[in-house]
Tab-separated table of C-alpha atoms and ligand atoms in Angstrom:
chain	number	residue	atom	x	y	z
E	1	UNK	CA	0.096	0.083	0.172
E	2	UNK	CA	1.413	3.360	-0.857
E	3	UNK	CA	1.496	6.401	1.736
E	4	UNK	CA	-1.997	7.883	2.256
E	5	UNK	CA	-2.109	11.556	2.926
E	6	UNK	CA	-5.206	13.214	4.775
E	7	UNK	CA	-5.624	15.265	1.380
E	8	UNK	CA	-4.471	15.232	-1.931
E	9	UNK	CA	-4.970	17.197	-5.017
E	10	UNK	CA	-5.837	15.718	-8.498
E	11	UNK	CA	-4.399	17.389	-11.806
E	12	UNK	CA	-5.911	15.899	-14.662
E	13	UNK	CA	-4.754	16.022	-18.376
E	14	UNK	CA	-7.523	18.823	-19.227
E	15	UNK	CA	-6.125	20.637	-16.414
E	16	UNK	CA	-2.743	21.069	-17.889
E	17	UNK	CA	-3.987	21.711	-21.380
E	18	UNK	CA	-6.009	24.555	-19.986
E	19	UNK	CA	-3.065	26.001	-17.873
E	20	UNK	CA	-0.685	25.498	-21.489
E	21	UNK	CA	-3.034	27.198	-23.408
E	22	UNK	CA	-3.354	30.316	-21.053
E	23	UNK	CA	0.644	30.143	-20.937
E	24	UNK	CA	0.623	30.570	-24.591
E	25	UNK	CA	-1.977	33.291	-24.723
E	26	UNK	CA	-1.635	36.644	-24.640
E	27	UNK	CA	-2.174	37.450	-21.132
E	28	UNK	CA	-0.350	35.851	-18.022
E	29	UNK	CA	-2.087	38.092	-15.902
E	30	UNK	CA	-4.872	40.906	-16.046
E	31	UNK	CA	-6.257	38.806	-18.881
E	32	UNK	CA	-9.842	37.377	-19.854
E	33	UNK	CA	-9.343	33.823	-17.807
E	34	UNK	CA	-9.846	35.697	-14.368
E	35	UNK	CA	-13.647	37.281	-15.315
E	36	UNK	CA	-13.906	33.987	-16.993
E	37	UNK	CA	-13.155	32.119	-13.578
E	38	UNK	CA	-15.181	34.555	-11.375
E	39	UNK	CA	-18.078	34.277	-13.518
E	40	UNK	CA	-18.249	30.472	-13.084
E	41	UNK	CA	-17.559	30.526	-9.608
E	42	UNK	CA	-19.905	33.009	-8.862
E	43	UNK	CA	-22.545	30.900	-10.635
E	44	UNK	CA	-21.365	27.721	-9.070
E	45	UNK	CA	-22.212	29.090	-5.391
E	46	UNK	CA	-25.191	31.181	-6.366
E	47	UNK	CA	-23.873	34.593	-5.627
E	48	UNK	CA	-24.223	37.600	-7.754
E	49	UNK	CA	-19.940	38.910	-7.658
E	50	UNK	CA	-16.977	37.106	-7.446
E	51	UNK	CA	-13.473	38.889	-7.289
E	52	UNK	CA	-10.351	36.204	-7.714
E	53	UNK	CA	-7.286	37.341	-5.362
E	54	UNK	CA	-3.999	35.481	-4.687
E	55	UNK	CA	-4.936	33.297	-2.119
E	56	UNK	CA	-7.544	32.756	0.990
E	57	UNK	CA	-5.547	34.806	3.504
E	58	UNK	CA	-5.558	37.944	1.125
E	59	UNK	CA	-9.395	37.161	0.279
E	60	UNK	CA	-9.886	37.546	4.349
E	61	UNK	CA	-7.664	40.519	4.487
E	62	UNK	CA	-9.287	42.575	1.772
E	63	UNK	CA	-12.877	41.634	3.281
E	64	UNK	CA	-11.542	43.503	6.833
E	65	UNK	CA	-10.231	46.298	4.839
E	66	UNK	CA	-13.663	46.801	3.136
E	67	UNK	CA	-15.514	46.730	5.900
E	68	UNK	CA	-13.325	49.381	7.636
E	69	UNK	CA	-12.125	47.262	10.258
E	70	UNK	CA	-9.372	49.220	12.338
E	71	UNK	CA	-8.158	49.814	16.004
E	72	UNK	CA	-10.927	49.905	18.813
E	73	UNK	CA	-13.071	47.161	16.928
E	74	UNK	CA	-13.242	43.680	18.179
E	75	UNK	CA	-14.216	40.974	15.888
E	76	UNK	CA	-15.555	37.400	17.140
E	77	UNK	CA	-14.194	34.057	15.531
E	78	UNK	CA	-13.859	30.563	16.347
E	79	UNK	CA	-10.347	29.150	18.085
E	80	UNK	CA	-10.965	25.930	15.967
E	81	UNK	CA	-9.846	27.154	12.582
E	82	UNK	CA	-6.838	28.095	10.515
E	83	UNK	CA	-4.682	31.359	12.113
E	84	UNK	CA	-5.533	33.327	8.924
E	85	UNK	CA	-9.607	33.824	9.841
E	86	UNK	CA	-8.070	35.805	12.915
E	87	UNK	CA	-5.131	36.909	11.815
E	88	UNK	CA	-7.327	39.406	9.090
E	89	UNK	CA	-8.589	41.249	11.790
E	90	UNK	CA	-5.147	41.921	13.254
E	91	UNK	CA	-3.747	43.014	9.836
E	92	UNK	CA	-6.115	45.939	10.029
E	93	UNK	CA	-5.545	46.842	13.517
E	94	UNK	CA	-8.712	45.587	15.096
E	95	UNK	CA	-8.781	42.676	17.775
E	96	UNK	CA	-9.590	39.125	17.570
E	97	UNK	CA	-12.231	38.006	20.395
E	98	UNK	CA	-12.814	34.035	20.484
E	99	UNK	CA	-15.849	32.047	21.370
E	100	UNK	CA	-15.824	28.619	22.338
E	101	UNK	CA	-17.100	26.039	19.673
E	102	UNK	CA	-20.238	23.620	20.112
E	103	UNK	CA	-19.103	20.297	21.122
E	104	UNK	CA	-20.939	18.288	18.291
E	105	UNK	CA	-20.667	20.659	15.391
E	106	UNK	CA	-17.382	21.735	16.065
E	107	UNK	CA	-18.536	25.157	14.879
E	108	UNK	CA	-18.662	28.440	16.920
E	109	UNK	CA	-21.479	28.057	19.254
E	110	UNK	CA	-23.779	31.014	18.798
E	111	UNK	CA	-24.958	30.924	22.539
E	112	UNK	CA	-21.360	31.719	23.448
E	113	UNK	CA	-21.265	34.265	20.911
E	114	UNK	CA	-24.794	35.830	22.039
E	115	UNK	CA	-23.453	35.953	25.215
E	116	UNK	CA	-20.402	38.036	24.304
E	117	UNK	CA	-22.677	40.640	22.631
E	118	UNK	CA	-24.638	40.842	25.598
E	119	UNK	CA	-21.535	41.432	27.865
E	120	UNK	CA	-20.366	44.626	28.650
E	121	UNK	CA	-18.527	47.510	26.761
E	122	UNK	CA	-17.341	45.783	23.872
E	123	UNK	CA	-16.672	47.036	20.250
E	124	UNK	CA	-17.702	44.087	18.414
E	125	UNK	CA	-18.246	44.987	14.966
E	126	UNK	CA	-18.426	41.583	12.990
E	127	UNK	CA	-17.923	38.154	13.011
E	128	UNK	CA	-15.568	35.864	11.018
E	129	UNK	CA	-17.756	32.395	10.705
E	130	UNK	CA	-15.804	29.309	9.434
E	131	UNK	CA	-17.604	26.357	7.788
E	132	UNK	CA	-14.927	24.254	9.618
E	133	UNK	CA	-13.831	20.902	8.116
E	134	UNK	CA	-16.984	21.626	5.443
E	135	UNK	CA	-20.072	21.619	7.650
E	136	UNK	CA	-21.992	24.959	7.046
E	137	UNK	CA	-22.607	27.694	9.814
E	138	UNK	CA	-26.037	28.101	10.139
E	139	UNK	CA	-26.139	31.870	8.775
E	140	UNK	CA	-29.815	32.467	9.124
E	141	UNK	CA	-29.256	31.949	13.076
E	142	UNK	CA	-26.162	34.307	12.907
E	143	UNK	CA	-27.589	36.758	10.474
E	144	UNK	CA	-30.279	37.409	13.003
E	145	UNK	CA	-28.079	38.118	15.882
E	146	UNK	CA	-25.882	40.320	13.028
E	147	UNK	CA	-28.595	42.223	12.770
E	148	UNK	CA	-29.645	42.907	16.346
E	149	UNK	CA	-26.325	44.290	16.969
E	150	UNK	CA	-25.464	46.203	13.863
E	151	UNK	CA	-22.805	43.778	12.904
E	152	UNK	CA	-21.362	42.291	9.795
E	153	UNK	CA	-20.656	38.529	8.716
E	154	UNK	CA	-17.701	37.127	6.788
E	155	UNK	CA	-17.981	33.740	5.915
E	156	UNK	CA	-14.531	32.018	5.919
E	157	UNK	CA	-15.910	29.082	3.435
E	158	UNK	CA	-12.389	27.676	2.481
E	159	UNK	CA	-13.328	24.519	3.665
E	160	UNK	CA	-16.708	24.373	1.919
E	161	UNK	CA	-17.430	25.015	-1.709
E	162	UNK	CA	-20.212	23.388	-2.957
E	163	UNK	CA	-21.745	22.911	0.531
E	164	UNK	CA	-25.313	24.120	1.690
E	165	UNK	CA	-27.693	24.192	4.813
E	166	UNK	CA	-31.343	24.517	4.492
E	167	UNK	CA	-33.331	27.553	6.207
E	168	UNK	CA	-36.171	27.964	7.862
E	169	UNK	CA	-38.005	28.897	4.574
E	170	UNK	CA	-36.975	25.309	3.452
E	171	UNK	CA	-34.552	26.864	0.967
E	172	UNK	CA	-31.325	25.310	0.348
E	173	UNK	CA	-28.532	28.285	1.110
E	174	UNK	CA	-24.966	27.140	-0.679
E	175	UNK	CA	-21.875	28.507	1.247
E	176	UNK	CA	-20.828	31.845	-0.270
E	177	UNK	CA	-24.047	32.182	-1.819
E	178	UNK	CA	-24.271	35.710	-0.039
E	179	UNK	CA	-27.795	35.407	1.030
E	180	UNK	CA	-26.951	35.898	5.012
E	181	UNK	CA	-23.348	37.097	5.044
E	182	UNK	CA	-21.923	40.301	3.623
E	183	UNK	CA	-18.880	38.468	1.941
E	184	UNK	CA	-17.712	34.936	1.605
E	185	UNK	CA	-14.095	33.880	0.798
E	186	UNK	CA	-12.579	30.964	-0.373
E	187	UNK	CA	-8.894	29.379	-0.840
E	188	UNK	CA	-7.631	27.094	-4.012
E	189	UNK	CA	-4.495	26.061	-1.953
E	190	UNK	CA	-3.935	22.191	-3.112
E	191	UNK	CA	-5.340	20.919	0.176
E	192	UNK	CA	-8.696	22.495	-0.498
E	193	UNK	CA	-11.351	21.446	-2.948
E	194	UNK	CA	-10.471	23.244	-5.911
E	195	UNK	CA	-6.772	23.657	-6.492
E	196	UNK	CA	-5.012	26.229	-8.461
E	197	UNK	CA	-1.669	26.272	-6.785
E	198	UNK	CA	-2.608	29.139	-4.877
E	199	UNK	CA	-5.629	31.337	-5.304
E	200	UNK	CA	-8.509	32.691	-3.442
E	201	UNK	CA	-11.990	33.691	-3.849
E	202	UNK	CA	-14.470	36.718	-2.681
E	203	UNK	CA	-18.145	36.041	-3.027
E	204	UNK	CA	-20.730	39.014	-2.263
E	205	UNK	CA	-23.785	40.149	-3.424
E	206	UNK	CA	-23.338	44.014	-2.199
E	207	UNK	CA	-22.514	45.578	-5.505
E	208	UNK	CA	-20.512	48.456	-3.294
E	209	UNK	CA	-18.267	46.224	-1.771
E	210	UNK	CA	-17.728	44.307	-4.635
E	211	UNK	CA	-16.333	47.366	-6.269
E	212	UNK	CA	-13.959	48.196	-3.631
E	213	UNK	CA	-12.674	44.752	-3.176
E	214	UNK	CA	-11.701	45.249	-7.136
E	215	UNK	CA	-9.708	48.529	-6.466
E	216	UNK	CA	-8.173	47.268	-3.334
E	217	UNK	CA	-6.901	43.948	-5.121
E	218	UNK	CA	-4.682	46.421	-7.345
E	219	UNK	CA	-3.227	48.984	-5.386
E	220	UNK	CA	-6.550	50.948	-4.708
E	221	UNK	CA	-6.140	51.815	-8.525
E	222	UNK	CA	-9.073	53.153	-10.729
E	223	UNK	CA	-9.108	53.500	-14.369
E	224	UNK	CA	-12.821	54.444	-14.568
E	225	UNK	CA	-12.948	58.176	-15.207
E	226	UNK	CA	-16.667	58.663	-13.561
E	227	UNK	CA	-14.722	57.728	-10.229
E	228	UNK	CA	-11.515	60.359	-10.649
E	229	UNK	CA	-11.146	62.572	-7.966
E	230	UNK	CA	-8.447	65.071	-9.552
E	231	UNK	CA	-9.650	67.506	-12.018
E	232	UNK	CA	-8.520	67.073	-15.447
E	233	UNK	CA	-6.282	70.136	-15.947
E	234	UNK	CA	-4.618	69.700	-13.232
E	235	UNK	CA	-2.844	66.440	-14.205
E	236	UNK	CA	-2.398	67.090	-18.091
E	237	UNK	CA	-5.338	66.967	-19.574
E	238	UNK	CA	-7.812	69.423	-20.828
E	239	UNK	CA	-10.943	70.668	-19.581
E	240	UNK	CA	-13.054	67.877	-21.573
E	241	UNK	CA	-11.142	64.715	-21.269
E	242	UNK	CA	-8.632	63.050	-18.812
E	243	UNK	CA	-5.101	62.222	-20.740
E	244	UNK	CA	-5.289	58.683	-22.021
E	245	UNK	CA	-2.665	56.833	-19.483
E	246	UNK	CA	-4.418	58.758	-16.675
E	247	UNK	CA	-5.574	56.314	-13.332
E	248	UNK	CA	-5.799	57.579	-9.972
E	249	UNK	CA	-4.589	55.444	-6.953
E	250	UNK	CA	-7.658	56.393	-4.383
E	251	UNK	CA	-6.952	53.978	-1.585
E	252	UNK	CA	-3.892	52.128	0.169
E	253	UNK	CA	-4.547	48.976	-1.633
E	254	UNK	CA	-2.276	45.900	-2.476
E	255	UNK	CA	-0.872	43.874	-5.118
E	256	UNK	CA	-3.224	40.629	-4.298
E	257	UNK	CA	-4.060	39.593	-7.762
E	258	UNK	CA	-4.481	36.005	-9.179
E	259	UNK	CA	-2.999	34.947	-12.350
E	260	UNK	CA	-4.411	34.078	-15.774
E	261	UNK	CA	-2.818	30.671	-15.666
E	262	UNK	CA	-3.879	30.062	-12.175
E	263	UNK	CA	-7.353	30.836	-12.968
E	264	UNK	CA	-7.203	28.620	-15.802
E	265	UNK	CA	-6.546	25.865	-13.499
E	266	UNK	CA	-9.050	26.800	-10.994
E	267	UNK	CA	-11.645	26.956	-13.718
E	268	UNK	CA	-10.797	23.526	-15.252
E	269	UNK	CA	-10.662	21.773	-11.358
E	270	UNK	CA	-14.186	23.996	-11.053
E	271	UNK	CA	-15.757	21.649	-13.661
E	272	UNK	CA	-15.470	18.635	-11.286
E	273	UNK	CA	-16.215	20.031	-8.104
E	274	UNK	CA	-19.650	18.904	-7.837
E	275	UNK	CA	-18.568	15.204	-8.933
E	276	UNK	CA	-15.692	15.693	-6.095
E	277	UNK	CA	-18.095	16.391	-3.464
E	278	UNK	CA	-20.293	13.400	-3.976
E	279	UNK	CA	-17.134	11.390	-3.874
E	280	UNK	CA	-16.294	12.981	-0.510
E	281	UNK	CA	-19.924	12.357	0.830
E	282	UNK	CA	-19.669	8.341	-0.291
E	283	UNK	CA	-16.137	8.511	1.695
E	284	UNK	CA	-18.000	10.016	4.884
E	285	UNK	CA	-20.566	7.785	4.656
E	286	UNK	CA	-18.482	4.841	4.943
E	287	UNK	CA	-16.397	6.330	7.718
E	288	UNK	CA	-19.703	7.017	9.780
E	289	UNK	CA	-21.080	3.375	9.149
E	290	UNK	CA	-17.821	1.829	10.421
E	291	UNK	CA	-17.216	3.769	13.110
E	292	UNK	CA	-20.170	4.742	14.683
E	293	UNK	CA	-20.773	1.469	16.964
E	294	UNK	CA	-17.076	1.765	18.111
E	295	UNK	CA	-16.757	2.497	21.739
E	296	UNK	CA	-13.093	4.117	20.885
E	297	UNK	CA	-15.099	6.688	18.848
E	298	UNK	CA	-16.039	10.093	20.881
E	299	UNK	CA	-17.261	11.692	18.102
E	300	UNK	CA	-17.085	12.302	14.233
E	301	UNK	CA	-18.091	14.296	11.389
E	302	UNK	CA	-21.038	12.212	10.579
E	303	UNK	CA	-23.219	11.568	7.362
E	304	UNK	CA	-24.871	14.599	6.514
E	305	UNK	CA	-26.458	16.499	3.731
E	306	UNK	CA	-24.941	19.598	2.843
E	307	UNK	CA	-21.788	18.850	4.586
E	308	UNK	CA	-18.687	19.366	1.740
E	309	UNK	CA	-16.724	16.845	3.917
E	310	UNK	CA	-12.969	19.186	3.512
E	311	UNK	CA	-12.006	16.630	6.509
E	312	UNK	CA	-13.267	13.870	8.200
E	313	UNK	CA	-12.877	14.325	11.831
E	314	UNK	CA	-12.989	11.679	14.277
E	315	UNK	CA	-12.627	12.050	18.398
E	316	UNK	CA	-10.727	9.497	20.089
E	317	UNK	CA	-9.019	8.712	23.420
E	318	UNK	CA	-4.802	8.288	23.007
E	319	UNK	CA	-5.314	10.440	19.880
E	320	UNK	CA	-1.455	10.202	19.650
E	321	UNK	CA	-0.950	6.802	20.252
E	322	UNK	CA	-3.267	6.369	16.990
E	323	UNK	CA	-1.451	9.032	15.031
E	324	UNK	CA	1.808	7.134	15.616
E	325	UNK	CA	0.232	3.701	14.745
E	326	UNK	CA	-1.256	5.418	11.377
E	327	UNK	CA	1.960	6.861	10.316
E	328	UNK	CA	3.646	3.418	11.060
E	329	UNK	CA	1.618	2.388	8.553
E	330	UNK	CA	1.873	4.830	5.733
E	331	UNK	CA	-1.138	6.891	6.696
E	332	UNK	CA	-0.615	10.269	7.449
E	333	UNK	CA	-3.758	11.770	9.240
E	334	UNK	CA	-3.693	15.602	10.238
E	335	UNK	CA	-4.490	17.499	13.206
E	336	UNK	CA	-7.348	20.554	11.992
E	337	UNK	CA	-6.228	22.844	14.337
E	338	UNK	CA	-4.143	23.524	17.196
E	339	UNK	CA	-6.496	26.322	18.864
E	340	UNK	CA	-5.537	29.799	17.649
E	341	UNK	CA	-5.810	31.265	21.035
E	342	UNK	CA	-2.799	28.496	22.338
E	343	UNK	CA	-0.519	30.469	19.599
E	344	UNK	CA	2.032	31.884	20.976
E	345	UNK	CA	1.265	35.218	19.206
E	346	UNK	CA	-2.135	35.283	20.497
E	347	UNK	CA	-1.320	34.113	24.107
E	348	UNK	CA	1.131	37.411	23.669
E	349	UNK	CA	-2.207	39.511	23.569
E	350	UNK	CA	-3.531	38.050	26.869
E	351	UNK	CA	-5.438	34.677	25.724
E	352	UNK	CA	-4.767	31.371	27.864
E	353	UNK	CA	-5.085	27.645	28.165
E	354	UNK	CA	-8.501	27.208	29.724
E	355	UNK	CA	-10.469	29.952	28.302
E	356	UNK	CA	-12.240	27.611	25.492
E	357	UNK	CA	-13.000	24.730	27.427
E	358	UNK	CA	-14.629	22.635	24.549
E	359	UNK	CA	-12.529	23.803	21.714
E	360	UNK	CA	-9.536	22.466	23.958
E	361	UNK	CA	-10.857	19.053	24.813
E	362	UNK	CA	-11.806	18.676	20.867
E	363	UNK	CA	-8.272	19.788	19.947
E	364	UNK	CA	-7.074	16.940	22.771
E	365	UNK	CA	-8.783	14.450	20.999
E	366	UNK	CA	-9.358	14.894	17.053
E	367	UNK	CA	-7.711	13.601	14.259
E	368	UNK	CA	-8.431	13.860	10.617
E	369	UNK	CA	-8.655	10.900	8.269
E	370	UNK	CA	-7.542	10.696	5.107
E	371	UNK	CA	-10.460	12.496	3.057
E	372	UNK	CA	-9.944	13.198	-0.513
E	373	UNK	CA	-11.787	12.409	-3.839
E	374	UNK	CA	-9.337	9.856	-5.228
E	375	UNK	CA	-9.081	7.965	-2.003
E	376	UNK	CA	-9.767	4.232	-3.255
E	377	UNK	CA	-12.228	1.791	-1.381
E	378	UNK	CA	-9.438	-0.099	-0.785
E	379	UNK	CA	-7.370	2.656	0.474
E	380	UNK	CA	-10.193	3.600	3.046
E	381	UNK	CA	-10.874	0.003	4.230
E	382	UNK	CA	-7.245	-0.004	5.080
E	383	UNK	CA	-7.172	3.291	7.245
E	384	UNK	CA	-10.582	1.905	8.864
E	385	UNK	CA	-8.869	-1.552	9.659
E	386	UNK	CA	-5.424	0.045	10.967
E	387	UNK	CA	-7.725	2.461	13.136
E	388	UNK	CA	-9.588	-0.373	14.720
E	389	UNK	CA	-6.920	-2.682	14.977
E	390	UNK	CA	-5.101	-0.081	17.147
E	391	UNK	CA	-7.856	-0.322	19.785
E	392	UNK	CA	-8.526	-4.108	19.640
R	1	PLP	C1	-6.521	27.427	3.625
R	1	PLP	C2	-7.383	28.338	4.842
R	1	PLP	C3	-7.583	29.821	4.716
R	1	PLP	C4	-6.324	30.491	3.796
R	1	PLP	O1	-6.425	30.188	2.562
R	1	PLP	P1	-4.766	30.044	1.974
R	1	PLP	O2	-4.894	30.375	0.386
R	1	PLP	O3	-4.054	29.324	2.505
R	1	PLP	O4	-4.396	31.552	2.001
R	1	PLP	C5	-8.081	30.438	5.556
R	1	PLP	N1	-9.343	30.213	6.253
R	1	PLP	C6	-9.433	28.899	6.446
R	1	PLP	C7	-10.449	27.919	7.330
R	1	PLP	C8	-8.581	27.569	5.800
R	1	PLP	O5	-8.622	26.253	5.644
């Protein structure tokens, strides 16, 4: 049996041709593949606007900028996420505030969030809600809370393209569709569902935010004369027209652009996204069936509709023992995540062990088993056998 990682990208011949074709075209960056990818991705998640960017972290940073996060502001997120979900607030001078997770869903616990919001004199202006492992957050419930307190919502949907939940009106709400969140973000790092090498996407239904994001992605520059602030005569034009070379940098933006060949790869991968999700759900269902009556399993991702299964999580006793046992058999599970508040950077800001007991207990027992569309049935059986063998 060859080594089995927890996640693995797949690059098809079609992916390779798509990239090569773009490499031989006129545009390596700022060309037509970007908009094509944005339109296709917007259609996939069911939102109006999409902005392609360099990576998921850049997407989070631009969202925080577009929402005017700054000093004196606090933003809530989960301690069980990749640190970028929290860092984007710090990039803008804001303070990240954590709230504990729900022990069953592993998602941020809405009652903990509510407690924070009802607490004394905080400066909370928004929430970064993470569809952790691919399980969609109930954004309808969080929107209600956000509206009550005047907050915005960024949905960190890096784990959940193709995921959905069903709201109270019995409507399917796709992750990133912008129905309840102001902005949503995705990553195209190879461990995620859609691999572009590096890459990210922001989705929204808010046209004003969309326009701001497009400018911030490219240095805060606009070439649209309707938006110009300087008078045309003052910069070398005449009283009728701005000169042809003219553009304005109006805000402090960044170069967070995606290249056209990455967009071509993302676009090609996107065409397989739905079938890949189906395969992920099949794998999840087999894990669930195999483990549901095992006493060593203290919790698991389960078998549910709408879950995008970026990860399949189990909680076990003697997690380190199982981790080492699987590695001895060339199975390479992972841990998602070391709680963000226990990272030395956040500890220096005052967070402590014991602050979030549910998240910390989850971390002490969690393991991410191999989960990727090309995992074979034989490989999965081997993983399940070796896991059971350890506890036998
Ligand atoms: C991967 C990931 C990010 C960051 O995406 P990059 O493309 O690696 O910058 C942010 N949030 C979560 C939850 C992620 O899994």
